[in-house]
C-alpha positions as MATLAB code, in Angstrom:
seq = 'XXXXXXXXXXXXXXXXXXXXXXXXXXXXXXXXXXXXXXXXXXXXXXXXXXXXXXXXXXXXXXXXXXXXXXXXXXXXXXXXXXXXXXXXXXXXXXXXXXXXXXXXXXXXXXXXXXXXXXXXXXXXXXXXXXXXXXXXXXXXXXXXXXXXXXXXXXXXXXXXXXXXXXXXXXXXXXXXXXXXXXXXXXXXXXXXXXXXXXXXXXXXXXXXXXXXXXXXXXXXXXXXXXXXXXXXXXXXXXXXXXXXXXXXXXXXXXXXXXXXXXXXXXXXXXXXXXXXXXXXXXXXXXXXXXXXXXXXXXXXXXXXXXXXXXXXXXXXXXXXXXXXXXXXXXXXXXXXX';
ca = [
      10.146  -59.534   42.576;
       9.442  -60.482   45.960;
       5.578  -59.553   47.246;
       4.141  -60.026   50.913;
       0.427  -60.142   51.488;
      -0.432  -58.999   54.810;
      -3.876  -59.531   56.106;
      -5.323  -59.116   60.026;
      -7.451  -62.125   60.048;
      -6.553  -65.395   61.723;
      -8.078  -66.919   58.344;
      -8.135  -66.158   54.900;
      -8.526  -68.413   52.263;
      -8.634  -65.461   49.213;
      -5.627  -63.814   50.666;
      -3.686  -67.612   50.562;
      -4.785  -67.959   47.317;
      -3.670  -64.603   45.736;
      -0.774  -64.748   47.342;
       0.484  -68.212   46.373;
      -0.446  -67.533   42.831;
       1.684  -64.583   42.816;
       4.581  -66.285   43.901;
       5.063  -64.472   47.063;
       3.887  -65.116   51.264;
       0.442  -64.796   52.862;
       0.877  -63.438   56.703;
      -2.280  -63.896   58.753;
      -1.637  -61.377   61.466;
      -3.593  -61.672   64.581;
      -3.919  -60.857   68.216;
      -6.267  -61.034   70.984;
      -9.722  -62.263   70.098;
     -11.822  -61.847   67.213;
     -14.469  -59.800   66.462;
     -14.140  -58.115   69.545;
     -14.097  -54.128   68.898;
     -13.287  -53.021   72.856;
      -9.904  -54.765   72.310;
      -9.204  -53.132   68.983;
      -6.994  -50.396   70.273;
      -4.195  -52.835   71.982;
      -4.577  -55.790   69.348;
      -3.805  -53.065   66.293;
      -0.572  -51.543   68.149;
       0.148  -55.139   68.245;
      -0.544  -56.293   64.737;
       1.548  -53.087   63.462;
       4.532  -53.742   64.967;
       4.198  -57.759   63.694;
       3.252  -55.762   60.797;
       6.534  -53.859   60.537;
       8.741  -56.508   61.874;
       7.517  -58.969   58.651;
       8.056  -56.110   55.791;
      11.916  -55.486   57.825;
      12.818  -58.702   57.720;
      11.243  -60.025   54.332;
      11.802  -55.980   52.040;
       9.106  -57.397   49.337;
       9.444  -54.965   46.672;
       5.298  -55.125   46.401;
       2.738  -55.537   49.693;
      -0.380  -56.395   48.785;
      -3.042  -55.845   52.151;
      -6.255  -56.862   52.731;
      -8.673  -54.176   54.653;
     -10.916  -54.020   56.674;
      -9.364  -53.022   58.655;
      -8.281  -50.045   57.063;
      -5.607  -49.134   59.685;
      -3.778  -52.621   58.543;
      -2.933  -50.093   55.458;
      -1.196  -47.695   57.398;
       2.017  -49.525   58.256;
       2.465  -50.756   54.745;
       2.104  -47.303   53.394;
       4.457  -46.226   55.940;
       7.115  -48.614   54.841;
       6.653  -48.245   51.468;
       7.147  -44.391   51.653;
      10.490  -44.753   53.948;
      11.973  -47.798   51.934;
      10.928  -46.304   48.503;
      10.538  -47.862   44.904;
       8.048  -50.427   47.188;
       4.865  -50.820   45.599;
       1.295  -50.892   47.411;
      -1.772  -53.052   46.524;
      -5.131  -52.840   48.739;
      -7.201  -55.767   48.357;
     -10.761  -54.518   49.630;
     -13.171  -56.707   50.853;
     -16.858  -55.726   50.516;
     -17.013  -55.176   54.404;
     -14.973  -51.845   54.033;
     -17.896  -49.795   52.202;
     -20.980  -51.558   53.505;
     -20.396  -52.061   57.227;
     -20.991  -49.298   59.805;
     -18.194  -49.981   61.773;
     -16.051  -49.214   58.506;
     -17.871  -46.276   56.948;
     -17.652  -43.416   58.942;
     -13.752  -43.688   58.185;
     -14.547  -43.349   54.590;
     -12.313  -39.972   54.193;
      -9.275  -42.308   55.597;
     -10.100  -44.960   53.289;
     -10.401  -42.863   50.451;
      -6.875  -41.554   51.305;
      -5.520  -45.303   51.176;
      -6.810  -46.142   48.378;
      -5.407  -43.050   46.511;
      -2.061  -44.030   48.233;
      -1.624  -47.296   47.044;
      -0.625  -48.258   43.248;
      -3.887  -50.677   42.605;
      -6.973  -51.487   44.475;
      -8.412  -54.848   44.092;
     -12.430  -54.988   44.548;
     -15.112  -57.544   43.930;
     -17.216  -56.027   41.721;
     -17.719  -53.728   38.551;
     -19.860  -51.422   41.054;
     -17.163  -50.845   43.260;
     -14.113  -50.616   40.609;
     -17.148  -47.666   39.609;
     -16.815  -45.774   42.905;
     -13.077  -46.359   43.790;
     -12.301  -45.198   40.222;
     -14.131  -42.300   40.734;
     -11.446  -41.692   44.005;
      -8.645  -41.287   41.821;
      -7.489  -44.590   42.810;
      -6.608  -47.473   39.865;
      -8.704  -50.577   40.672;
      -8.417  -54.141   39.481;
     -11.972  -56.086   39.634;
     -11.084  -59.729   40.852;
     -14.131  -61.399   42.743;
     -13.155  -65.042   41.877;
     -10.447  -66.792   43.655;
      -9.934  -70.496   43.110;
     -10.117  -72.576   46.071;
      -8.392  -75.609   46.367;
      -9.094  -78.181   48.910;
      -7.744  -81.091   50.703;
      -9.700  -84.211   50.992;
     -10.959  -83.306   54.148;
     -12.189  -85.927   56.841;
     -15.708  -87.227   55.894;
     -18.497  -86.202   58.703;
     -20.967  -88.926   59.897;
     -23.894  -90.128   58.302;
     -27.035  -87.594   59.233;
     -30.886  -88.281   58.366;
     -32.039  -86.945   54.917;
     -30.412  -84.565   52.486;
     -27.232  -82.389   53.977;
     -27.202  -79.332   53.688;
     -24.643  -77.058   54.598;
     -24.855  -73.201   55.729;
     -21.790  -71.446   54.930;
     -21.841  -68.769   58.316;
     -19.489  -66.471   60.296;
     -22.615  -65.120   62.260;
     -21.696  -61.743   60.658;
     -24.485  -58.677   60.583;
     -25.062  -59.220   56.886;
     -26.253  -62.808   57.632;
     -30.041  -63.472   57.502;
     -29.313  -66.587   60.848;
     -33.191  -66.586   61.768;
     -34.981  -66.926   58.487;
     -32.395  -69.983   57.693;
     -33.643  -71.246   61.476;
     -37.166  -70.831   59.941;
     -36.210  -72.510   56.641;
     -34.562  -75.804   58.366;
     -37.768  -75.855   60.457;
     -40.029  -76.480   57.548;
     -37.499  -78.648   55.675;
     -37.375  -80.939   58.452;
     -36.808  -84.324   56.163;
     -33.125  -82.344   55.855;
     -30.640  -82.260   57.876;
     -28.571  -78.323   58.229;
     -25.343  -78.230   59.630;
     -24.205  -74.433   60.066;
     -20.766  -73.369   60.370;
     -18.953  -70.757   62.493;
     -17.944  -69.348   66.061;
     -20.999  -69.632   67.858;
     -19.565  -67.312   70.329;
     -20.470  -64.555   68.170;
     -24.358  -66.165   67.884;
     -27.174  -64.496   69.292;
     -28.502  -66.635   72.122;
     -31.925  -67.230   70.512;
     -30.305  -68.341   67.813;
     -28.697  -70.742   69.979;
     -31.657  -71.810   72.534;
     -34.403  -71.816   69.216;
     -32.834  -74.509   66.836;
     -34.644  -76.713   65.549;
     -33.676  -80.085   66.048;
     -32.587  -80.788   62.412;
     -29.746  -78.264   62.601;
     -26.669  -78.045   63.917;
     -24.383  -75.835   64.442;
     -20.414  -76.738   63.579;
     -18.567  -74.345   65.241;
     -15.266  -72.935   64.079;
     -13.907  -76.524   62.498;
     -10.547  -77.641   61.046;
      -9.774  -77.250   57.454;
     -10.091  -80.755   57.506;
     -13.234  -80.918   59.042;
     -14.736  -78.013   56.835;
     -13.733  -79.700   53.282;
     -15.047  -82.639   54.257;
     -17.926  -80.881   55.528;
     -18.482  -79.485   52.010;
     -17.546  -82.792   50.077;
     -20.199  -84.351   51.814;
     -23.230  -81.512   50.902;
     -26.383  -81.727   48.982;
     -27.038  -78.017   48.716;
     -24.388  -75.438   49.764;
     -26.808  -72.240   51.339;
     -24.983  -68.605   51.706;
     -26.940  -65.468   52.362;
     -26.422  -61.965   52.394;
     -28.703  -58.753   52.942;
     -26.129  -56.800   51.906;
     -25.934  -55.805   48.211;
     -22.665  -55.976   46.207;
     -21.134  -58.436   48.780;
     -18.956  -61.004   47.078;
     -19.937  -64.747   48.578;
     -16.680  -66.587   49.545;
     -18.621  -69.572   50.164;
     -20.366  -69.700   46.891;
     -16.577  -70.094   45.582;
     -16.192  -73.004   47.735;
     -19.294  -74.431   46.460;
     -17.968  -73.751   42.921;
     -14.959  -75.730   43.728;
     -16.236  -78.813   44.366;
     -19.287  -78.626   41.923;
     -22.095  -78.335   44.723;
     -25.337  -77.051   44.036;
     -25.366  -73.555   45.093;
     -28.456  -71.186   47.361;
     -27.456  -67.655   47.532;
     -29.211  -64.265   47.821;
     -30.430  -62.955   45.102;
     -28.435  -60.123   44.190;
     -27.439  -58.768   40.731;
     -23.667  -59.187   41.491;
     -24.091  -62.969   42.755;
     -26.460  -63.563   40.100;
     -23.681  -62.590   37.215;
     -20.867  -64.225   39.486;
     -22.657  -67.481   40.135;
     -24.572  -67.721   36.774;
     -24.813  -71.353   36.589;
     -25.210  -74.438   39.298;
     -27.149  -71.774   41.280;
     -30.429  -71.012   42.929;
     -31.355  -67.299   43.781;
     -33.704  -66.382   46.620;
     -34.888  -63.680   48.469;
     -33.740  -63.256   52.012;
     -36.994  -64.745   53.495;
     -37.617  -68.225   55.249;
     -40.480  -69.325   52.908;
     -37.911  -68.214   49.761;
     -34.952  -69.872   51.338;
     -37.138  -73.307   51.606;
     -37.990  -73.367   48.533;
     -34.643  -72.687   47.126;
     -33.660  -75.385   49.114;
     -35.876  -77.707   47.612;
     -35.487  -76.181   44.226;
     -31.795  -77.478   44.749;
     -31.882  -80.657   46.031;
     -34.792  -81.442   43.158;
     -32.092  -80.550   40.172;
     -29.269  -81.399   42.346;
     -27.626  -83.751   39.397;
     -27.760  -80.623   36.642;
     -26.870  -78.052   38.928;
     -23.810  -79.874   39.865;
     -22.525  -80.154   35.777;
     -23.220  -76.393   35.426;
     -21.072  -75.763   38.210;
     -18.491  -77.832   36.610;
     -18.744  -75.335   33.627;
     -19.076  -72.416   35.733;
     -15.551  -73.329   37.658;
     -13.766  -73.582   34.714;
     -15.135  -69.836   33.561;
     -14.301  -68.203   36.545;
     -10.438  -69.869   36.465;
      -9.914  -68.666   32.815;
     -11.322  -65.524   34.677;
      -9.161  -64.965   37.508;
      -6.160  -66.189   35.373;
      -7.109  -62.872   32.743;
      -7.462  -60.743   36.040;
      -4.582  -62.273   38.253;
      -2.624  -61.100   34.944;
      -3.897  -57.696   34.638;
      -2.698  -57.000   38.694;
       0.841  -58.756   37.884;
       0.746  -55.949   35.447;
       0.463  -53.086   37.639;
       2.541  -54.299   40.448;
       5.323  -55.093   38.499;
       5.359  -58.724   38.832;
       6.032  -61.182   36.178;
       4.274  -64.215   35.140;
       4.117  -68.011   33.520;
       1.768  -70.131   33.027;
       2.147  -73.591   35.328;
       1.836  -77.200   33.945;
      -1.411  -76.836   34.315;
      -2.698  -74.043   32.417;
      -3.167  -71.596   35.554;
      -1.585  -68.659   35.876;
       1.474  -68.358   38.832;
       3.855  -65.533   39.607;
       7.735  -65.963   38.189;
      10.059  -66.979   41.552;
      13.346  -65.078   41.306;
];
């Protein structure tokens, strides 16, 4: 069966990945700047007519869509109800029930979600609550990532470590400024579109950070090939860490927030802190100390989460109707007609 994932990002490694291992085509969909709410209203007219003009010409017999934003839903239900037979799969990133700008259209998303034939969600907690909807939910938080060599970043004094950022409101920026000022032996390099910093952050570095901005995929693996520590923060309960994955994928020693769902998602290779410059330090440190150790647990903790994904990535192929094999290499991959 053919499947279309449609997602209105100009990035998104988790939608490439589900989509290549279900045999079908990821469509990043984008218009107009990001992150930029006052242009919302022209750049979604936009990406629903791209929207419409990919499900005409490709007729997948399942779309699977990644929200927010919720209205990137609306087309594919549309289609699906005029075409018929076409089956609907919401992936739902953590954004859609924790961020304001997504919550007060909780009554539409519940309607979407009821709509489509599965919901995919990061966490046990949230499968919970969508179940609860009347909506049928498949719980798949880790995606394999897979990356190229990358190009190797210059020398830099001290240990490297790299802050996995998109300067979004869940993001504790200033304590990690704080943290990188008492850890001044290290160097920080933070990623992201600095566009969307706050200008202290900008104008109150300290001098041992740096921040990336938006880099190439080459630039970013190498980036991550090259860290000590791999740091990702969140004050936002039951949000999945994308960059903890990446860490996981090339056996760095993790620093995330400790939360109960990262703490059973990243359950080896991993230090847990509180969202606080003094805890984020000493995480830090904590890291770098057991950096050796942490890195074999994360070898063990990668293969987990693949024979993981591969039991989940199953369970969806399931419910959308797709079929399955399993590749040369053990991992799980969707049937090509």
């Amino acid at each position: 069966m053919r499947s279309s994932f449609i997602t209105w990002y100009p990035y998104c490694r988790r939608s490439d990945t589900i989509a290549d291992a279900l045999g079908g085509r990821s469509h990043l969909i984008h218009y107009l700047s990001f992150k930029r709410p006052m242009q919302a209203p022209l750049k979604y007219v936009l990406q629903t007519i791209r929207t419409l003009a990919v499900l005409v010409r490709e007729k997948p017999e399942v779309v699977l869509v990644a929200v927010p934003p919720i209205f990137a839903a609306l087309p594919v239900l549309l289609w699906a109800r005029l075409r018929g037979g076409t089956r609907v799969v919401v992936d739902a990133h953590t954004g859609i029930f924790e961020h304001a700008r997504w919550t007060w259209l909780m009554p539409l998303t519940r309607w979407v979600f009821r709509s489509a034939d599965a919901v995919i969600v990061t966490g046990g907690h949230l499968a919970d609550l969508v179940d609860s909807w009347g909506a049928r939910t498949v719980v798949i938080g880790t995606v394999p990532v897979r990356f190229r060599e990358g190009t190797a970043p210059a020398d830099c004094d001290g240990a490297r470590v790299v802050v996995v950022n998109t300067f979004s409101v869940d993001e504790p920026v200033g304590e990690t400024l704080e943290a990188a000022r008492m850890l001044h032996d290290s160097s920080f390099f933070v990623t992201g579109d600095v566009r969307h910093a706050r200008r202290e952050w900008i104008e109150g570095k300290p001098a041992n950070l740096e921040y990336t901005g938006f880099v190439s995929e080459d630039e970013y693996a190498g980036l991550l090939r090259a860290a000590d520590v791999v740091l990702v923060l969140t004050t936002h309960d039951h949000t999945m860490q994308r960059g903890g994955y990446e860490a996981m994928a090339l056996d760095r020693p993790l620093v995330t927030s400790d939360w109960q769902l990262l703490r059973e998602t990243f359950s080896r290779g991993t230090v847990h802190v509180q969202n606080d410059a003094d805890a984020i330090a000493a995480g830090i440190v904590h890291a770098l100390t057991e950096k050796t150790s942490l890195g074999r647990e994360m070898q063990i903790l990668r293969r987990e989460h693949q024979t993981l994904f591969n039991s989940r990535l199953a369970e969806l192929q399931q419910i959308a109707g797709l079929t399955e094999h399993a590749d040369a290499n053990g991992e799980l991959a969707a049937a090509r007609p």
